[in-house]
Amino acid sequence: MAINAPLVAAALRNSGKPVILITHSKGSVDALEALRAEPSLQPKVKGWVSLQGVFFGSPVADLLLDGSLLDPAVSTAILGLFGGTKESAQGLTTRASLAYYRDHTTSIARILRTVPAIAFASALDGAPDTRTKTLLEIPRELMWRQGIRSDGLVPTDAAVLPGMDFVKVSGVDHIAPVMPALEGFDRVRMTKALLLMLRTPFRGLPRYEGCK
């Protein structure tokens, strides 16, 4: 975060036009810190689509650093999917992520009041013979045994900040929204749909029984 957040802030600062942020996984955390560290940049961001952001950390990061359950080769592969190193995983642990939110709750709430934002979160549910095929079955199973719904890397509930509009879907793993996965997924259509939702916030829409 100490390296990436200033890069995000610099890109926002140097843009001659209003900006729409589309971030994924750890990128959502880096973008959040950029907006928190430089509040003057917030009005410039006219929309933020966060895809499976690791806002409240991941037990997978805990396991990667613990080293007691995962083979080192598996750990290295998962770190690559996270898009980082063992050092970057330290900031994605559940403990570090919760501490960050507690320390910055007020400023984060202010960001979400200023910047129109929507979170996309997903879960790999279902019986083994019907569940979506994924390269992330091992970490998904490890979290499932703890009673945690996830997309294979990020717990579904960890991808949404309090006060953030969100969409939660089943059958989409952590890979599919940004790169080819084992099962086809229309990333372009998903992105267009989320951008349209930024224009039509969920607030004020009628609520239906069973809708969360």
mmCIF file of C-alpha atoms in Angstrom:
data_model
loop_
_atom_site.group_PDB
_atom_site.id
_atom_site.type_symbol
_atom_site.label_atom_id
_atom_site.label_comp_id
_atom_site.label_asym_id
_atom_site.label_seq_id
_atom_site.Cartn_x
_atom_site.Cartn_y
_atom_site.Cartn_z
ATOM 1 C CA MET A 1 0.000 0.000 0.000
ATOM 2 C CA ALA A 2 2.852 2.369 0.807
ATOM 3 C CA ILE A 3 4.102 1.950 -2.762
ATOM 4 C CA ASN A 4 0.888 1.558 -4.746
ATOM 5 C CA ALA A 5 -1.372 4.155 -3.110
ATOM 6 C CA PRO A 6 0.924 7.075 -4.058
ATOM 7 C CA LEU A 7 0.989 5.764 -7.641
ATOM 8 C CA VAL A 8 -2.817 5.785 -7.732
ATOM 9 C CA ALA A 9 -2.876 9.267 -6.215
ATOM 10 C CA ALA A 10 -0.370 10.525 -8.790
ATOM 11 C CA ALA A 11 -2.445 9.148 -11.667
ATOM 12 C CA LEU A 12 -5.537 10.898 -10.309
ATOM 13 C CA ARG A 13 -3.652 14.119 -9.728
ATOM 14 C CA ASN A 14 -2.165 14.133 -13.232
ATOM 15 C CA SER A 15 -5.408 13.383 -15.055
ATOM 16 C CA GLY A 16 -6.791 16.365 -16.928
ATOM 17 C CA LYS A 17 -10.273 14.884 -16.841
ATOM 18 C CA PRO A 18 -12.684 13.529 -14.223
ATOM 19 C CA VAL A 19 -11.920 9.921 -13.338
ATOM 20 C CA ILE A 20 -13.838 6.680 -12.934
ATOM 21 C CA LEU A 21 -11.893 4.115 -10.936
ATOM 22 C CA ILE A 22 -12.239 0.409 -11.683
ATOM 23 C CA THR A 23 -10.179 -1.587 -9.204
ATOM 24 C CA HIS A 24 -9.742 -5.248 -8.355
ATOM 25 C CA SER A 25 -8.680 -7.149 -5.246
ATOM 26 C CA LYS A 26 -5.725 -5.417 -3.558
ATOM 27 C CA GLY A 27 -6.083 -2.558 -6.049
ATOM 28 C CA SER A 28 -9.268 -1.547 -4.254
ATOM 29 C CA VAL A 29 -7.351 -1.236 -0.981
ATOM 30 C CA ASP A 30 -4.635 0.829 -2.676
ATOM 31 C CA ALA A 31 -7.260 3.133 -4.223
ATOM 32 C CA LEU A 32 -8.993 3.558 -0.864
ATOM 33 C CA GLU A 33 -5.724 4.604 0.772
ATOM 34 C CA ALA A 34 -4.957 7.028 -2.079
ATOM 35 C CA LEU A 35 -8.324 8.737 -1.594
ATOM 36 C CA ARG A 36 -7.929 8.752 2.176
ATOM 37 C CA ALA A 37 -4.400 10.140 2.132
ATOM 38 C CA GLU A 38 -5.276 12.951 -0.305
ATOM 39 C CA PRO A 39 -8.883 14.039 0.308
ATOM 40 C CA SER A 40 -8.513 16.799 -2.303
ATOM 41 C CA LEU A 41 -8.564 14.098 -4.992
ATOM 42 C CA GLN A 42 -11.971 12.749 -3.982
ATOM 43 C CA PRO A 43 -14.144 15.265 -5.933
ATOM 44 C CA LYS A 44 -12.209 14.375 -9.074
ATOM 45 C CA VAL A 45 -13.408 10.758 -8.895
ATOM 46 C CA LYS A 46 -16.893 10.628 -10.404
ATOM 47 C CA GLY A 47 -17.335 6.914 -9.811
ATOM 48 C CA TRP A 48 -15.599 3.903 -8.288
ATOM 49 C CA VAL A 49 -16.282 0.263 -9.202
ATOM 50 C CA SER A 50 -14.539 -2.072 -6.768
ATOM 51 C CA LEU A 51 -14.284 -5.690 -7.909
ATOM 52 C CA GLN A 52 -13.766 -8.157 -5.064
ATOM 53 C CA GLY A 53 -11.761 -5.693 -2.971
ATOM 54 C CA VAL A 54 -9.873 -7.115 0.004
ATOM 55 C CA PHE A 55 -11.147 -4.405 2.336
ATOM 56 C CA PHE A 56 -11.366 -6.613 5.408
ATOM 57 C CA GLY A 57 -8.546 -8.977 4.532
ATOM 58 C CA SER A 58 -8.470 -12.633 3.647
ATOM 59 C CA PRO A 59 -7.796 -15.776 5.676
ATOM 60 C CA VAL A 60 -5.742 -16.857 2.663
ATOM 61 C CA ALA A 61 -3.245 -14.088 3.413
ATOM 62 C CA ASP A 62 -3.182 -15.292 7.022
ATOM 63 C CA LEU A 63 -2.352 -18.818 5.830
ATOM 64 C CA LEU A 64 0.252 -17.644 3.342
ATOM 65 C CA LEU A 65 2.192 -15.947 6.109
ATOM 66 C CA ASP A 66 1.557 -18.669 8.687
ATOM 67 C CA GLY A 67 2.956 -21.405 6.442
ATOM 68 C CA SER A 68 1.391 -24.258 8.425
ATOM 69 C CA LEU A 69 -1.191 -25.530 5.910
ATOM 70 C CA LEU A 70 -0.169 -24.497 2.393
ATOM 71 C CA ASP A 71 2.713 -25.903 0.406
ATOM 72 C CA PRO A 72 5.275 -23.179 -0.483
ATOM 73 C CA ALA A 73 4.628 -23.733 -4.210
ATOM 74 C CA VAL A 74 0.892 -23.236 -3.673
ATOM 75 C CA SER A 75 1.590 -20.126 -1.602
ATOM 76 C CA THR A 76 3.738 -18.663 -4.377
ATOM 77 C CA ALA A 77 1.039 -19.344 -6.985
ATOM 78 C CA ILE A 78 -1.669 -17.722 -4.867
ATOM 79 C CA LEU A 79 0.508 -14.685 -4.215
ATOM 80 C CA GLY A 80 0.839 -14.320 -7.972
ATOM 81 C CA LEU A 81 -2.945 -14.320 -8.330
ATOM 82 C CA PHE A 82 -3.144 -11.660 -5.624
ATOM 83 C CA GLY A 83 -0.692 -9.697 -7.763
ATOM 84 C CA GLY A 84 1.937 -9.233 -5.102
ATOM 85 C CA THR A 85 4.653 -10.574 -2.847
ATOM 86 C CA LYS A 86 4.786 -11.975 0.659
ATOM 87 C CA GLU A 87 5.359 -8.413 1.900
ATOM 88 C CA SER A 88 2.220 -7.165 0.175
ATOM 89 C CA ALA A 89 0.226 -10.043 1.668
ATOM 90 C CA GLN A 90 1.020 -8.769 5.156
ATOM 91 C CA GLY A 91 -1.313 -5.831 4.615
ATOM 92 C CA LEU A 92 -4.080 -8.187 3.449
ATOM 93 C CA THR A 93 -4.273 -10.251 6.621
ATOM 94 C CA THR A 94 -7.547 -10.039 8.482
ATOM 95 C CA ARG A 95 -5.846 -8.499 11.512
ATOM 96 C CA ALA A 96 -4.052 -5.748 9.570
ATOM 97 C CA SER A 97 -7.121 -4.966 7.461
ATOM 98 C CA LEU A 98 -9.451 -4.666 10.449
ATOM 99 C CA ALA A 99 -6.937 -2.437 12.225
ATOM 100 C CA TYR A 100 -6.721 -0.182 9.158
ATOM 101 C CA TYR A 101 -10.508 0.167 9.021
ATOM 102 C CA ARG A 102 -10.778 0.890 12.740
ATOM 103 C CA ASP A 103 -8.091 3.561 12.476
ATOM 104 C CA HIS A 104 -9.735 5.280 9.504
ATOM 105 C CA THR A 105 -13.470 4.618 9.896
ATOM 106 C CA THR A 106 -14.429 8.303 9.827
ATOM 107 C CA SER A 107 -12.348 9.216 6.785
ATOM 108 C CA ILE A 108 -13.518 6.119 4.885
ATOM 109 C CA ALA A 109 -17.144 7.034 5.556
ATOM 110 C CA ARG A 110 -16.400 10.530 4.239
ATOM 111 C CA ILE A 111 -14.976 9.058 1.012
ATOM 112 C CA LEU A 112 -18.133 7.031 0.422
ATOM 113 C CA ARG A 113 -20.265 10.119 0.914
ATOM 114 C CA THR A 114 -18.199 12.023 -1.653
ATOM 115 C CA VAL A 115 -17.397 9.366 -4.262
ATOM 116 C CA PRO A 116 -20.208 7.337 -5.891
ATOM 117 C CA ALA A 117 -19.066 3.756 -5.343
ATOM 118 C CA ILE A 118 -20.287 0.231 -5.908
ATOM 119 C CA ALA A 119 -18.728 -3.039 -4.774
ATOM 120 C CA PHE A 120 -18.902 -6.308 -6.685
ATOM 121 C CA ALA A 121 -18.560 -9.387 -4.477
ATOM 122 C CA SER A 122 -18.989 -13.047 -5.357
ATOM 123 C CA ALA A 123 -19.102 -16.505 -3.837
ATOM 124 C CA LEU A 124 -18.382 -20.037 -5.019
ATOM 125 C CA ASP A 125 -21.316 -21.963 -3.591
ATOM 126 C CA GLY A 126 -22.970 -25.273 -4.312
ATOM 127 C CA ALA A 127 -22.247 -28.983 -4.136
ATOM 128 C CA PRO A 128 -18.925 -30.187 -5.590
ATOM 129 C CA ASP A 129 -20.621 -31.621 -8.694
ATOM 130 C CA THR A 130 -22.478 -28.378 -9.483
ATOM 131 C CA ARG A 131 -20.060 -25.729 -8.215
ATOM 132 C CA THR A 132 -18.244 -23.426 -10.608
ATOM 133 C CA LYS A 133 -14.902 -24.847 -11.733
ATOM 134 C CA THR A 134 -12.028 -22.749 -10.440
ATOM 135 C CA LEU A 135 -8.266 -22.750 -10.045
ATOM 136 C CA LEU A 136 -8.862 -21.546 -6.495
ATOM 137 C CA GLU A 137 -10.503 -24.674 -5.125
ATOM 138 C CA ILE A 138 -7.881 -25.239 -2.422
ATOM 139 C CA PRO A 139 -8.155 -21.810 -0.737
ATOM 140 C CA ARG A 140 -11.935 -21.822 -1.321
ATOM 141 C CA GLU A 141 -12.199 -25.137 0.527
ATOM 142 C CA LEU A 142 -9.993 -23.934 3.380
ATOM 143 C CA MET A 143 -12.283 -20.969 3.964
ATOM 144 C CA TRP A 144 -15.448 -23.014 3.464
ATOM 145 C CA ARG A 145 -14.339 -25.318 6.294
ATOM 146 C CA GLN A 146 -14.261 -22.241 8.519
ATOM 147 C CA GLY A 147 -17.804 -21.330 7.459
ATOM 148 C CA ILE A 148 -16.614 -18.480 5.226
ATOM 149 C CA ARG A 149 -18.213 -17.822 1.840
ATOM 150 C CA SER A 150 -15.636 -16.611 -0.647
ATOM 151 C CA ASP A 151 -14.692 -16.212 -4.291
ATOM 152 C CA GLY A 152 -11.697 -18.469 -3.708
ATOM 153 C CA LEU A 153 -9.432 -15.749 -2.332
ATOM 154 C CA VAL A 154 -11.568 -13.051 -0.716
ATOM 155 C CA PRO A 155 -14.477 -13.631 1.700
ATOM 156 C CA THR A 156 -17.673 -12.344 0.114
ATOM 157 C CA ASP A 157 -18.479 -10.031 3.026
ATOM 158 C CA ALA A 158 -14.910 -8.660 3.132
ATOM 159 C CA ALA A 159 -15.342 -7.094 -0.323
ATOM 160 C CA VAL A 160 -17.909 -4.508 0.803
ATOM 161 C CA LEU A 161 -17.253 -1.435 2.942
ATOM 162 C CA PRO A 162 -20.041 -0.297 5.288
ATOM 163 C CA GLY A 163 -22.122 2.325 3.505
ATOM 164 C CA MET A 164 -21.113 1.085 0.054
ATOM 165 C CA ASP A 165 -23.693 0.011 -2.519
ATOM 166 C CA PHE A 166 -22.959 -3.528 -3.620
ATOM 167 C CA VAL A 167 -23.821 -6.494 -5.800
ATOM 168 C CA LYS A 168 -23.232 -10.037 -4.529
ATOM 169 C CA VAL A 169 -23.447 -12.960 -6.940
ATOM 170 C CA SER A 170 -22.752 -16.684 -6.872
ATOM 171 C CA GLY A 171 -20.705 -18.710 -9.308
ATOM 172 C CA VAL A 172 -17.913 -16.209 -10.066
ATOM 173 C CA ASP A 173 -14.399 -16.784 -8.755
ATOM 174 C CA HIS A 174 -11.741 -14.185 -7.972
ATOM 175 C CA ILE A 175 -10.116 -14.598 -11.378
ATOM 176 C CA ALA A 176 -13.079 -14.280 -13.741
ATOM 177 C CA PRO A 177 -13.794 -10.499 -13.518
ATOM 178 C CA VAL A 178 -10.296 -9.583 -14.728
ATOM 179 C CA MET A 179 -8.775 -12.480 -16.679
ATOM 180 C CA PRO A 180 -9.752 -15.755 -18.418
ATOM 181 C CA ALA A 181 -11.005 -18.341 -15.929
ATOM 182 C CA LEU A 182 -11.895 -22.039 -16.175
ATOM 183 C CA GLU A 183 -15.520 -21.098 -16.818
ATOM 184 C CA GLY A 184 -16.521 -18.346 -19.211
ATOM 185 C CA PHE A 185 -17.603 -14.990 -17.841
ATOM 186 C CA ASP A 186 -18.590 -11.855 -19.756
ATOM 187 C CA ARG A 187 -16.349 -9.268 -18.112
ATOM 188 C CA VAL A 188 -17.326 -6.503 -20.527
ATOM 189 C CA ARG A 189 -21.040 -6.923 -19.877
ATOM 190 C CA MET A 190 -20.440 -7.047 -16.128
ATOM 191 C CA THR A 191 -18.415 -3.820 -16.219
ATOM 192 C CA LYS A 192 -21.052 -2.014 -18.267
ATOM 193 C CA ALA A 193 -23.768 -3.139 -15.858
ATOM 194 C CA LEU A 194 -21.830 -1.900 -12.824
ATOM 195 C CA LEU A 195 -21.143 1.461 -14.489
ATOM 196 C CA LEU A 196 -24.859 1.841 -15.186
ATOM 197 C CA MET A 197 -25.558 1.116 -11.526
ATOM 198 C CA LEU A 198 -23.286 4.001 -10.587
ATOM 199 C CA ARG A 199 -25.648 6.269 -12.527
ATOM 200 C CA THR A 200 -28.702 4.808 -10.789
ATOM 201 C CA PRO A 201 -27.849 4.336 -7.102
ATOM 202 C CA PHE A 202 -29.677 1.645 -5.154
ATOM 203 C CA ARG A 203 -30.887 4.143 -2.599
ATOM 204 C CA GLY A 204 -34.553 4.892 -3.099
ATOM 205 C CA LEU A 205 -35.291 1.708 -5.016
ATOM 206 C CA PRO A 206 -38.172 -0.372 -3.648
ATOM 207 C CA ARG A 207 -37.180 -3.173 -1.326
ATOM 208 C CA TYR A 208 -38.429 -6.686 -1.828
ATOM 209 C CA GLU A 209 -38.717 -9.450 0.709
ATOM 210 C CA GLY A 210 -35.540 -11.523 0.750
ATOM 211 C CA CYS A 211 -33.489 -8.863 -1.049
ATOM 212 C CA LYS A 212 -30.321 -7.840 0.805
#
